[in-house]
Short mmCIF file of N, CA, C and O in Angstrom, two decimals:
data_model
loop_
_atom_site.label_atom_id
_atom_site.label_comp_id
_atom_site.label_asym_id
_atom_site.label_seq_id
_atom_site.Cartn_x
_atom_site.Cartn_y
_atom_site.Cartn_z
N THR T 19 -108.18 -12.97 -67.13
CA THR T 19 -108.95 -12.52 -65.99
C THR T 19 -110.42 -12.66 -66.36
O THR T 19 -110.75 -13.00 -67.48
N GLY T 20 -111.29 -12.40 -65.44
CA GLY T 20 -112.70 -12.53 -65.75
C GLY T 20 -113.08 -13.98 -65.93
O GLY T 20 -112.63 -14.85 -65.20
N TYR T 21 -113.89 -14.26 -66.94
CA TYR T 21 -114.34 -15.62 -67.18
C TYR T 21 -113.32 -16.36 -68.02
O TYR T 21 -113.09 -16.04 -69.17
N THR T 22 -112.70 -17.34 -67.44
CA THR T 22 -111.80 -18.24 -68.14
C THR T 22 -112.25 -19.64 -67.78
O THR T 22 -112.30 -19.98 -66.61
N PRO T 23 -112.62 -20.47 -68.75
CA PRO T 23 -113.24 -21.75 -68.43
C PRO T 23 -112.37 -22.72 -67.64
O PRO T 23 -112.87 -23.44 -66.82
N PHE T 24 -111.08 -22.73 -67.87
CA PHE T 24 -110.22 -23.64 -67.13
C PHE T 24 -108.77 -23.30 -67.37
O PHE T 24 -108.44 -22.57 -68.28
N THR T 25 -107.92 -23.84 -66.51
CA THR T 25 -106.48 -23.81 -66.73
C THR T 25 -105.94 -25.16 -66.31
O THR T 25 -106.58 -25.90 -65.57
N GLU T 26 -104.76 -25.47 -66.77
CA GLU T 26 -104.15 -26.76 -66.43
C GLU T 26 -103.97 -26.93 -64.93
O GLU T 26 -104.04 -28.03 -64.42
N ASP T 27 -103.71 -25.86 -64.22
CA ASP T 27 -103.45 -25.96 -62.79
C ASP T 27 -104.70 -25.70 -61.94
O ASP T 27 -104.61 -25.39 -60.78
N ASN T 28 -105.87 -25.87 -62.52
CA ASN T 28 -107.12 -25.60 -61.82
C ASN T 28 -107.40 -26.70 -60.80
O ASN T 28 -107.79 -27.80 -61.15
N LYS T 29 -107.18 -26.39 -59.54
CA LYS T 29 -107.39 -27.34 -58.45
C LYS T 29 -108.81 -27.23 -57.89
O LYS T 29 -109.21 -28.01 -57.04
N GLU T 30 -109.57 -26.26 -58.37
CA GLU T 30 -110.92 -26.03 -57.86
C GLU T 30 -111.97 -26.88 -58.55
O GLU T 30 -113.11 -26.93 -58.11
N VAL T 31 -111.60 -27.54 -59.64
CA VAL T 31 -112.56 -28.30 -60.44
C VAL T 31 -112.26 -29.79 -60.30
O VAL T 31 -111.11 -30.20 -60.36
N LEU T 32 -113.31 -30.57 -60.13
CA LEU T 32 -113.14 -32.01 -60.04
C LEU T 32 -112.55 -32.55 -61.34
O LEU T 32 -112.84 -32.03 -62.43
N PRO T 33 -111.71 -33.58 -61.26
CA PRO T 33 -111.01 -34.09 -62.44
C PRO T 33 -111.93 -34.46 -63.61
O PRO T 33 -111.61 -34.16 -64.76
N HIS T 34 -113.07 -35.09 -63.34
CA HIS T 34 -113.95 -35.48 -64.45
C HIS T 34 -114.61 -34.27 -65.12
O HIS T 34 -114.85 -34.26 -66.32
N ILE T 35 -114.85 -33.21 -64.35
CA ILE T 35 -115.41 -31.98 -64.93
C ILE T 35 -114.34 -31.26 -65.74
O ILE T 35 -114.59 -30.74 -66.83
N LEU T 36 -113.11 -31.23 -65.23
CA LEU T 36 -112.00 -30.64 -65.95
C LEU T 36 -111.78 -31.35 -67.29
O LEU T 36 -111.60 -30.70 -68.32
N ALA T 37 -111.85 -32.67 -67.29
CA ALA T 37 -111.70 -33.44 -68.53
C ALA T 37 -112.81 -33.10 -69.52
O ALA T 37 -112.56 -32.98 -70.73
N LYS T 38 -114.03 -32.90 -69.03
CA LYS T 38 -115.15 -32.54 -69.90
C LYS T 38 -114.94 -31.15 -70.51
O LYS T 38 -115.20 -30.93 -71.69
N MET T 39 -114.46 -30.20 -69.68
CA MET T 39 -114.20 -28.85 -70.19
C MET T 39 -113.08 -28.87 -71.23
O MET T 39 -113.16 -28.20 -72.26
N LYS T 40 -112.02 -29.63 -70.95
CA LYS T 40 -110.91 -29.74 -71.90
C LYS T 40 -111.39 -30.30 -73.23
O LYS T 40 -111.00 -29.83 -74.30
N SER T 41 -112.25 -31.30 -73.16
CA SER T 41 -112.79 -31.91 -74.38
C SER T 41 -113.61 -30.91 -75.19
O SER T 41 -113.49 -30.84 -76.41
N ALA T 42 -114.44 -30.13 -74.50
CA ALA T 42 -115.27 -29.13 -75.18
C ALA T 42 -114.40 -28.06 -75.84
O ALA T 42 -114.66 -27.64 -76.96
N ILE T 43 -113.37 -27.61 -75.13
CA ILE T 43 -112.49 -26.59 -75.69
C ILE T 43 -111.70 -27.17 -76.87
O ILE T 43 -111.54 -26.51 -77.90
N HIS T 44 -111.24 -28.40 -76.74
CA HIS T 44 -110.49 -29.02 -77.84
C HIS T 44 -111.37 -29.14 -79.09
O HIS T 44 -110.90 -28.93 -80.21
N LYS T 45 -112.63 -29.46 -78.89
CA LYS T 45 -113.56 -29.60 -80.03
C LYS T 45 -113.68 -28.28 -80.79
O LYS T 45 -113.77 -28.25 -82.01
N THR T 46 -113.66 -27.17 -80.06
CA THR T 46 -113.78 -25.86 -80.68
C THR T 46 -112.44 -25.35 -81.19
O THR T 46 -112.34 -24.82 -82.29
N ALA T 47 -111.39 -25.51 -80.39
CA ALA T 47 -110.09 -24.93 -80.71
C ALA T 47 -109.29 -25.77 -81.71
O ALA T 47 -108.34 -25.27 -82.31
N LEU T 48 -109.64 -27.02 -81.85
CA LEU T 48 -108.98 -27.92 -82.81
C LEU T 48 -107.46 -27.95 -82.64
O LEU T 48 -106.71 -27.93 -83.61
N GLY T 49 -107.01 -27.97 -81.40
CA GLY T 49 -105.57 -28.08 -81.13
C GLY T 49 -104.87 -26.78 -80.84
O GLY T 49 -103.74 -26.78 -80.37
N ALA T 50 -105.52 -25.65 -81.11
CA ALA T 50 -104.89 -24.35 -80.83
C ALA T 50 -104.61 -24.19 -79.34
O ALA T 50 -103.67 -23.50 -78.96
N GLU T 51 -105.40 -24.82 -78.51
CA GLU T 51 -105.21 -24.71 -77.06
C GLU T 51 -103.92 -25.38 -76.60
O GLU T 51 -103.42 -25.12 -75.51
N ILE T 52 -103.34 -26.22 -77.45
CA ILE T 52 -102.08 -26.88 -77.12
C ILE T 52 -100.89 -25.94 -77.39
O ILE T 52 -99.94 -25.90 -76.62
N ILE T 53 -100.97 -25.18 -78.48
CA ILE T 53 -99.85 -24.30 -78.83
C ILE T 53 -99.99 -22.90 -78.23
O ILE T 53 -99.03 -22.16 -78.17
N LEU T 54 -101.19 -22.55 -77.79
CA LEU T 54 -101.44 -21.26 -77.16
C LEU T 54 -101.92 -21.52 -75.74
O LEU T 54 -103.08 -21.82 -75.52
N PRO T 55 -101.02 -21.42 -74.78
CA PRO T 55 -101.41 -21.76 -73.41
C PRO T 55 -102.49 -20.84 -72.85
O PRO T 55 -102.52 -19.65 -73.15
N ILE T 56 -103.35 -21.40 -72.06
CA ILE T 56 -104.42 -20.65 -71.41
C ILE T 56 -104.03 -20.46 -69.95
O ILE T 56 -103.66 -21.41 -69.26
N LYS T 57 -104.08 -19.22 -69.51
CA LYS T 57 -103.78 -18.91 -68.11
C LYS T 57 -104.89 -18.03 -67.55
O LYS T 57 -105.44 -17.21 -68.27
N LYS T 58 -105.15 -18.20 -66.30
CA LYS T 58 -106.11 -17.34 -65.62
C LYS T 58 -105.36 -16.53 -64.58
O LYS T 58 -104.58 -17.07 -63.81
N HIS T 59 -105.57 -15.22 -64.60
CA HIS T 59 -104.92 -14.33 -63.65
C HIS T 59 -106.01 -13.73 -62.76
O HIS T 59 -107.02 -13.25 -63.26
N PRO T 60 -105.82 -13.74 -61.45
CA PRO T 60 -106.90 -13.31 -60.54
C PRO T 60 -107.19 -11.81 -60.54
O PRO T 60 -108.29 -11.40 -60.19
N ASP T 61 -106.24 -10.97 -60.94
CA ASP T 61 -106.42 -9.53 -60.81
C ASP T 61 -105.91 -8.80 -62.05
O ASP T 61 -104.71 -8.77 -62.31
N ILE T 62 -106.83 -8.20 -62.79
CA ILE T 62 -106.45 -7.53 -64.04
C ILE T 62 -105.56 -6.31 -63.78
O ILE T 62 -104.67 -6.01 -64.57
N ASN T 63 -105.76 -5.62 -62.67
CA ASN T 63 -104.96 -4.42 -62.40
C ASN T 63 -103.48 -4.76 -62.21
O ASN T 63 -102.61 -4.08 -62.77
N SER T 64 -103.19 -5.81 -61.47
CA SER T 64 -101.78 -6.20 -61.30
C SER T 64 -101.22 -6.76 -62.60
O SER T 64 -100.04 -6.56 -62.91
N LEU T 65 -102.05 -7.43 -63.38
CA LEU T 65 -101.60 -7.95 -64.67
C LEU T 65 -101.23 -6.80 -65.61
O LEU T 65 -100.19 -6.83 -66.27
N ILE T 66 -102.06 -5.77 -65.64
CA ILE T 66 -101.77 -4.59 -66.46
C ILE T 66 -100.45 -3.96 -66.04
O ILE T 66 -99.61 -3.64 -66.89
N GLU T 67 -100.25 -3.79 -64.77
CA GLU T 67 -99.01 -3.18 -64.28
C GLU T 67 -97.79 -4.05 -64.57
O GLU T 67 -96.72 -3.54 -64.90
N ASP T 68 -97.95 -5.37 -64.46
CA ASP T 68 -96.84 -6.28 -64.80
C ASP T 68 -96.43 -6.12 -66.26
O ASP T 68 -95.25 -6.01 -66.58
N TYR T 69 -97.41 -6.08 -67.16
CA TYR T 69 -97.11 -5.92 -68.58
C TYR T 69 -96.57 -4.53 -68.88
O TYR T 69 -95.64 -4.37 -69.67
N ARG T 70 -97.14 -3.51 -68.26
CA ARG T 70 -96.67 -2.14 -68.48
C ARG T 70 -95.20 -2.01 -68.05
O ARG T 70 -94.38 -1.43 -68.77
N SER T 71 -94.85 -2.56 -66.90
CA SER T 71 -93.47 -2.46 -66.42
C SER T 71 -92.51 -3.29 -67.27
O SER T 71 -91.30 -3.06 -67.24
N SER T 72 -93.05 -4.22 -68.05
CA SER T 72 -92.23 -5.01 -68.98
C SER T 72 -92.13 -4.36 -70.36
O SER T 72 -91.63 -4.96 -71.30
N GLY T 73 -92.67 -3.14 -70.50
CA GLY T 73 -92.54 -2.41 -71.75
C GLY T 73 -93.69 -2.57 -72.73
O GLY T 73 -93.59 -2.14 -73.88
N TYR T 74 -94.79 -3.15 -72.30
CA TYR T 74 -95.95 -3.31 -73.18
C TYR T 74 -96.80 -2.06 -73.19
O TYR T 74 -96.94 -1.37 -72.18
N ARG T 75 -97.38 -1.79 -74.34
CA ARG T 75 -98.40 -0.75 -74.46
C ARG T 75 -99.73 -1.43 -74.13
O ARG T 75 -100.04 -2.49 -74.67
N ILE T 76 -100.52 -0.83 -73.26
CA ILE T 76 -101.77 -1.43 -72.80
C ILE T 76 -102.92 -0.80 -73.57
O ILE T 76 -103.13 0.41 -73.52
N CYS T 77 -103.67 -1.64 -74.29
CA CYS T 77 -104.78 -1.16 -75.12
C CYS T 77 -106.04 -1.95 -74.81
O CYS T 77 -105.97 -3.12 -74.46
N ALA T 78 -107.17 -1.30 -74.97
CA ALA T 78 -108.46 -1.97 -74.84
C ALA T 78 -109.18 -1.85 -76.17
O ALA T 78 -109.09 -0.81 -76.84
N LEU T 79 -109.88 -2.89 -76.56
CA LEU T 79 -110.72 -2.86 -77.75
C LEU T 79 -112.14 -2.56 -77.30
O LEU T 79 -112.79 -3.40 -76.68
N GLU T 80 -112.57 -1.34 -77.55
CA GLU T 80 -113.86 -0.89 -77.00
C GLU T 80 -114.33 0.34 -77.74
O GLU T 80 -113.53 1.10 -78.30
N GLN T 81 -115.63 0.57 -77.73
CA GLN T 81 -116.19 1.81 -78.25
C GLN T 81 -116.19 2.85 -77.14
O GLN T 81 -116.72 2.60 -76.06
N ALA T 82 -115.57 3.98 -77.40
CA ALA T 82 -115.50 5.04 -76.38
C ALA T 82 -115.33 6.39 -77.07
O ALA T 82 -114.88 6.46 -78.22
N TYR T 83 -115.67 7.45 -76.36
CA TYR T 83 -115.57 8.80 -76.93
C TYR T 83 -114.13 9.16 -77.28
O TYR T 83 -113.89 9.96 -78.18
N ASN T 84 -113.16 8.58 -76.58
CA ASN T 84 -111.75 8.92 -76.82
C ASN T 84 -110.98 7.80 -77.50
O ASN T 84 -109.76 7.74 -77.42
N SER T 85 -111.69 6.93 -78.21
CA SER T 85 -111.02 5.81 -78.88
C SER T 85 -110.32 6.26 -80.16
O SER T 85 -110.64 7.29 -80.74
N VAL T 86 -109.37 5.44 -80.58
CA VAL T 86 -108.65 5.62 -81.83
C VAL T 86 -109.12 4.54 -82.79
O VAL T 86 -109.25 3.37 -82.40
N SER T 87 -109.38 4.89 -84.01
CA SER T 87 -109.80 3.90 -84.99
C SER T 87 -108.71 2.86 -85.20
O SER T 87 -107.52 3.20 -85.29
N LEU T 88 -109.09 1.62 -85.26
CA LEU T 88 -108.14 0.53 -85.50
C LEU T 88 -107.35 0.77 -86.78
O LEU T 88 -106.16 0.47 -86.86
N VAL T 89 -108.00 1.36 -87.76
CA VAL T 89 -107.34 1.64 -89.05
C VAL T 89 -106.22 2.66 -88.89
O VAL T 89 -105.19 2.59 -89.55
N ASP T 90 -106.39 3.60 -87.99
CA ASP T 90 -105.41 4.67 -87.78
C ASP T 90 -104.40 4.36 -86.67
O ASP T 90 -103.43 5.10 -86.49
N PHE T 91 -104.62 3.30 -85.93
CA PHE T 91 -103.77 2.97 -84.80
C PHE T 91 -102.40 2.51 -85.27
O PHE T 91 -102.28 1.68 -86.16
N ASN T 92 -101.36 3.10 -84.69
CA ASN T 92 -100.00 2.74 -85.07
C ASN T 92 -99.27 2.23 -83.83
O ASN T 92 -99.19 2.93 -82.82
N ASN T 93 -98.75 1.04 -83.92
CA ASN T 93 -98.02 0.46 -82.81
C ASN T 93 -96.80 -0.26 -83.35
O ASN T 93 -96.88 -0.97 -84.34
N ASN T 94 -95.68 -0.09 -82.69
CA ASN T 94 -94.47 -0.75 -83.18
C ASN T 94 -93.73 -1.51 -82.08
O ASN T 94 -92.56 -1.78 -82.20
N GLY T 95 -94.44 -1.85 -81.03
CA GLY T 95 -93.81 -2.60 -79.95
C GLY T 95 -94.76 -3.62 -79.37
O GLY T 95 -95.84 -3.85 -79.90
N PRO T 96 -94.36 -4.20 -78.26
CA PRO T 96 -95.24 -5.21 -77.65
C PRO T 96 -96.53 -4.57 -77.14
O PRO T 96 -96.52 -3.43 -76.67
N LEU T 97 -97.62 -5.31 -77.25
CA LEU T 97 -98.93 -4.76 -76.94
C LEU T 97 -99.75 -5.79 -76.17
O LEU T 97 -99.76 -6.96 -76.51
N LEU T 98 -100.43 -5.34 -75.14
CA LEU T 98 -101.40 -6.14 -74.41
C LEU T 98 -102.77 -5.62 -74.81
O LEU T 98 -103.06 -4.44 -74.63
N LEU T 99 -103.60 -6.49 -75.38
CA LEU T 99 -104.93 -6.09 -75.84
C LEU T 99 -105.97 -6.66 -74.89
O LEU T 99 -106.06 -7.87 -74.69
N ILE T 100 -106.76 -5.77 -74.31
CA ILE T 100 -107.80 -6.15 -73.36
C ILE T 100 -109.14 -6.16 -74.09
O ILE T 100 -109.48 -5.21 -74.79
N LEU T 101 -109.87 -7.24 -73.89
CA LEU T 101 -111.19 -7.39 -74.49
C LEU T 101 -112.23 -7.44 -73.38
O LEU T 101 -112.01 -8.07 -72.35
N GLY T 102 -113.35 -6.78 -73.59
CA GLY T 102 -114.39 -6.73 -72.57
C GLY T 102 -115.35 -7.90 -72.66
O GLY T 102 -115.21 -8.80 -73.49
N GLU T 103 -116.34 -7.85 -71.79
CA GLU T 103 -117.38 -8.85 -71.79
C GLU T 103 -118.28 -8.67 -73.00
O GLU T 103 -118.42 -7.56 -73.52
N GLU T 104 -118.92 -9.73 -73.40
CA GLU T 104 -119.73 -9.74 -74.62
C GLU T 104 -120.79 -8.64 -74.63
O GLU T 104 -120.92 -7.92 -75.61
N VAL T 105 -121.53 -8.47 -73.57
CA VAL T 105 -122.64 -7.50 -73.56
C VAL T 105 -122.25 -6.18 -72.91
O VAL T 105 -122.52 -5.11 -73.44
N ARG T 106 -121.56 -6.24 -71.78
CA ARG T 106 -121.26 -5.02 -71.01
C ARG T 106 -119.97 -4.33 -71.42
O ARG T 106 -119.72 -3.20 -71.02
N GLY T 107 -119.13 -4.99 -72.18
CA GLY T 107 -117.88 -4.37 -72.60
C GLY T 107 -116.85 -4.37 -71.49
O GLY T 107 -116.89 -5.17 -70.56
N THR T 108 -115.92 -3.45 -71.58
CA THR T 108 -114.83 -3.33 -70.62
C THR T 108 -115.22 -2.36 -69.51
O THR T 108 -115.76 -1.29 -69.79
N GLN T 109 -114.92 -2.72 -68.28
CA GLN T 109 -115.27 -1.88 -67.14
C GLN T 109 -114.58 -0.51 -67.24
O GLN T 109 -113.45 -0.41 -67.71
N GLN T 110 -115.26 0.52 -66.78
CA GLN T 110 -114.76 1.89 -66.88
C GLN T 110 -113.41 2.07 -66.18
O GLN T 110 -112.53 2.74 -66.71
N ASN T 111 -113.23 1.46 -65.02
CA ASN T 111 -111.95 1.63 -64.31
C ASN T 111 -110.80 1.00 -65.10
O ASN T 111 -109.67 1.49 -65.04
N ILE T 112 -111.06 -0.03 -65.86
CA ILE T 112 -110.02 -0.63 -66.70
C ILE T 112 -109.72 0.29 -67.88
O ILE T 112 -108.57 0.53 -68.21
N LEU T 113 -110.78 0.83 -68.50
CA LEU T 113 -110.57 1.76 -69.62
C LEU T 113 -109.74 2.97 -69.19
O LEU T 113 -108.95 3.48 -69.97
N GLN T 114 -109.91 3.41 -67.96
CA GLN T 114 -109.15 4.56 -67.47
C GLN T 114 -107.68 4.23 -67.21
O GLN T 114 -106.85 5.12 -67.16
N SER T 115 -107.37 2.93 -67.10
CA SER T 115 -105.99 2.55 -66.79
C SER T 115 -105.17 2.17 -68.03
O SER T 115 -103.98 1.95 -67.93
N VAL T 116 -105.81 2.11 -69.20
CA VAL T 116 -105.08 1.71 -70.40
C VAL T 116 -104.42 2.91 -71.07
O VAL T 116 -104.80 4.05 -70.82
N ASP T 117 -103.45 2.63 -71.93
CA ASP T 117 -102.77 3.69 -72.67
C ASP T 117 -103.61 4.19 -73.84
O ASP T 117 -103.63 5.37 -74.15
N THR T 118 -104.29 3.26 -74.51
CA THR T 118 -105.06 3.59 -75.71
C THR T 118 -106.30 2.71 -75.79
O THR T 118 -106.24 1.52 -75.48
N ILE T 119 -107.41 3.32 -76.20
CA ILE T 119 -108.62 2.55 -76.50
C ILE T 119 -108.74 2.50 -78.01
O ILE T 119 -108.71 3.54 -78.68
N ILE T 120 -108.83 1.30 -78.54
CA ILE T 120 -108.92 1.09 -79.98
C ILE T 120 -110.35 0.68 -80.32
O ILE T 120 -110.95 -0.13 -79.62
N GLU T 121 -110.86 1.23 -81.42
CA GLU T 121 -112.23 0.92 -81.84
C GLU T 121 -112.25 0.47 -83.30
O GLU T 121 -111.55 1.04 -84.14
N ILE T 122 -113.03 -0.55 -83.57
CA ILE T 122 -113.22 -1.01 -84.95
C ILE T 122 -114.27 -0.11 -85.59
O ILE T 122 -115.39 0.00 -85.08
N PRO T 123 -113.94 0.54 -86.71
CA PRO T 123 -114.94 1.39 -87.37
C PRO T 123 -116.11 0.53 -87.87
O PRO T 123 -115.90 -0.54 -88.43
N MET T 124 -117.32 1.01 -87.63
CA MET T 124 -118.52 0.27 -88.01
C MET T 124 -119.26 1.01 -89.12
O MET T 124 -119.33 2.23 -89.11
N LEU T 125 -119.79 0.26 -90.05
CA LEU T 125 -120.61 0.81 -91.12
C LEU T 125 -122.00 0.19 -91.05
O LEU T 125 -122.16 -0.92 -90.57
N GLY T 126 -122.98 0.88 -91.55
CA GLY T 126 -124.33 0.33 -91.55
C GLY T 126 -125.04 0.57 -90.23
O GLY T 126 -124.71 1.47 -89.47
N LYS T 127 -126.03 -0.27 -89.95
CA LYS T 127 -126.89 -0.06 -88.80
C LYS T 127 -126.43 -0.81 -87.55
O LYS T 127 -126.80 -0.45 -86.45
N LYS T 128 -125.65 -1.84 -87.71
CA LYS T 128 -125.17 -2.61 -86.57
C LYS T 128 -124.12 -1.81 -85.82
O LYS T 128 -123.25 -1.21 -86.43
N GLU T 129 -124.16 -1.81 -84.49
CA GLU T 129 -123.26 -0.99 -83.71
C GLU T 129 -122.07 -1.73 -83.14
O GLU T 129 -121.15 -1.11 -82.62
N SER T 130 -122.08 -3.08 -83.21
CA SER T 130 -120.95 -3.80 -82.63
C SER T 130 -120.87 -5.22 -83.20
O SER T 130 -121.82 -5.73 -83.78
N PHE T 131 -119.70 -5.83 -83.01
CA PHE T 131 -119.47 -7.23 -83.33
C PHE T 131 -119.48 -8.03 -82.03
O PHE T 131 -119.24 -7.46 -80.96
N ASN T 132 -119.68 -9.35 -82.13
CA ASN T 132 -119.49 -10.11 -80.89
C ASN T 132 -117.99 -10.17 -80.62
O ASN T 132 -117.17 -9.88 -81.47
N VAL T 133 -117.65 -10.51 -79.40
CA VAL T 133 -116.26 -10.38 -78.95
C VAL T 133 -115.31 -11.28 -79.74
O VAL T 133 -114.18 -10.88 -80.02
N SER T 134 -115.74 -12.46 -80.16
CA SER T 134 -114.82 -13.32 -80.91
C SER T 134 -114.53 -12.76 -82.30
O SER T 134 -113.40 -12.79 -82.77
N VAL T 135 -115.55 -12.21 -82.95
CA VAL T 135 -115.35 -11.61 -84.28
C VAL T 135 -114.50 -10.35 -84.16
O VAL T 135 -113.56 -10.14 -84.94
N ALA T 136 -114.80 -9.51 -83.16
CA ALA T 136 -114.01 -8.29 -82.95
C ALA T 136 -112.55 -8.63 -82.66
O ALA T 136 -111.64 -7.95 -83.15
N THR T 137 -112.33 -9.68 -81.89
CA THR T 137 -110.96 -10.10 -81.58
C THR T 137 -110.22 -10.49 -82.85
O THR T 137 -109.08 -10.06 -83.08
N GLY T 138 -110.87 -11.28 -83.70
CA GLY T 138 -110.24 -11.69 -84.95
C GLY T 138 -109.90 -10.52 -85.84
O GLY T 138 -108.80 -10.44 -86.41
N ILE T 139 -110.83 -9.59 -85.98
CA ILE T 139 -110.59 -8.40 -86.80
C ILE T 139 -109.42 -7.60 -86.24
O ILE T 139 -108.51 -7.20 -86.97
N ALA T 140 -109.43 -7.36 -84.93
CA ALA T 140 -108.39 -6.54 -84.31
C ALA T 140 -107.02 -7.20 -84.42
O ALA T 140 -106.04 -6.55 -84.79
N LEU T 141 -106.94 -8.49 -84.12
CA LEU T 141 -105.65 -9.18 -84.18
C LEU T 141 -105.11 -9.20 -85.61
O LEU T 141 -103.91 -9.00 -85.83
N TYR T 142 -105.99 -9.42 -86.57
CA TYR T 142 -105.55 -9.42 -87.97
C TYR T 142 -105.00 -8.05 -88.35
O TYR T 142 -103.91 -7.94 -88.92
N GLU T 143 -105.74 -6.99 -88.04
CA GLU T 143 -105.33 -5.64 -88.42
C GLU T 143 -104.06 -5.22 -87.68
O GLU T 143 -103.16 -4.62 -88.28
N LEU T 144 -103.97 -5.54 -86.40
CA LEU T 144 -102.76 -5.20 -85.63
C LEU T 144 -101.55 -5.91 -86.21
O LEU T 144 -100.48 -5.32 -86.35
N ARG T 145 -101.71 -7.16 -86.56
CA ARG T 145 -100.59 -7.93 -87.13
C ARG T 145 -100.24 -7.41 -88.53
O ARG T 145 -99.08 -7.26 -88.87
N ARG T 146 -101.25 -7.11 -89.34
CA ARG T 146 -101.01 -6.58 -90.69
C ARG T 146 -100.27 -5.26 -90.61
O ARG T 146 -99.28 -5.04 -91.32
N ASN T 147 -100.69 -4.38 -89.73
CA ASN T 147 -100.02 -3.08 -89.56
C ASN T 147 -98.58 -3.27 -89.10
O ASN T 147 -97.69 -2.56 -89.52
N ASN T 148 -98.36 -4.23 -88.23
CA ASN T 148 -97.02 -4.51 -87.73
C ASN T 148 -96.11 -5.02 -88.85
O ASN T 148 -94.95 -4.66 -88.91
N LEU T 149 -96.65 -5.84 -89.73
CA LEU T 149 -95.86 -6.40 -90.82
C LEU T 149 -95.55 -5.38 -91.90
O LEU T 149 -94.49 -5.40 -92.51
N THR T 150 -96.50 -4.47 -92.15
CA THR T 150 -96.32 -3.50 -93.23
C THR T 150 -95.73 -2.19 -92.75
O THR T 150 -95.39 -1.33 -93.55
N GLY T 151 -95.65 -2.00 -91.43
CA GLY T 151 -95.07 -0.78 -90.89
C GLY T 151 -95.97 0.42 -91.00
O GLY T 151 -95.52 1.55 -90.95
N LEU T 152 -97.28 0.19 -91.13
CA LEU T 152 -98.23 1.31 -91.21
C LEU T 152 -98.40 1.98 -89.88
O LEU T 152 -98.36 1.39 -88.86
#
């Protein structure tokens, strides 16, 4: 949802522009875009409900007063992780609809990571916890 540069079924983009976007993504993703399909969904609220009804725990990666530290977060089932916009974060109405808000503990003077770095940290830690049963 939100900003997604393209999808295979994008009929709104001219073919030569779609080819240019695919080339740019391939240059960055180095083939990961082939094994990890990209989809754009028009409405995050219906997407959340679809995943919730399929048994997923809905989590957002965000700084909030009621967040749980990523280090302390325990999950043992399927999980949908929502990431916010680079500068503004996740919208308040979305944060109110999730089951858990997860936060990466920060040290030092910097208050946040950019979204790609935060995603990598969160996915690594979530996977590590899942493998070790923490």
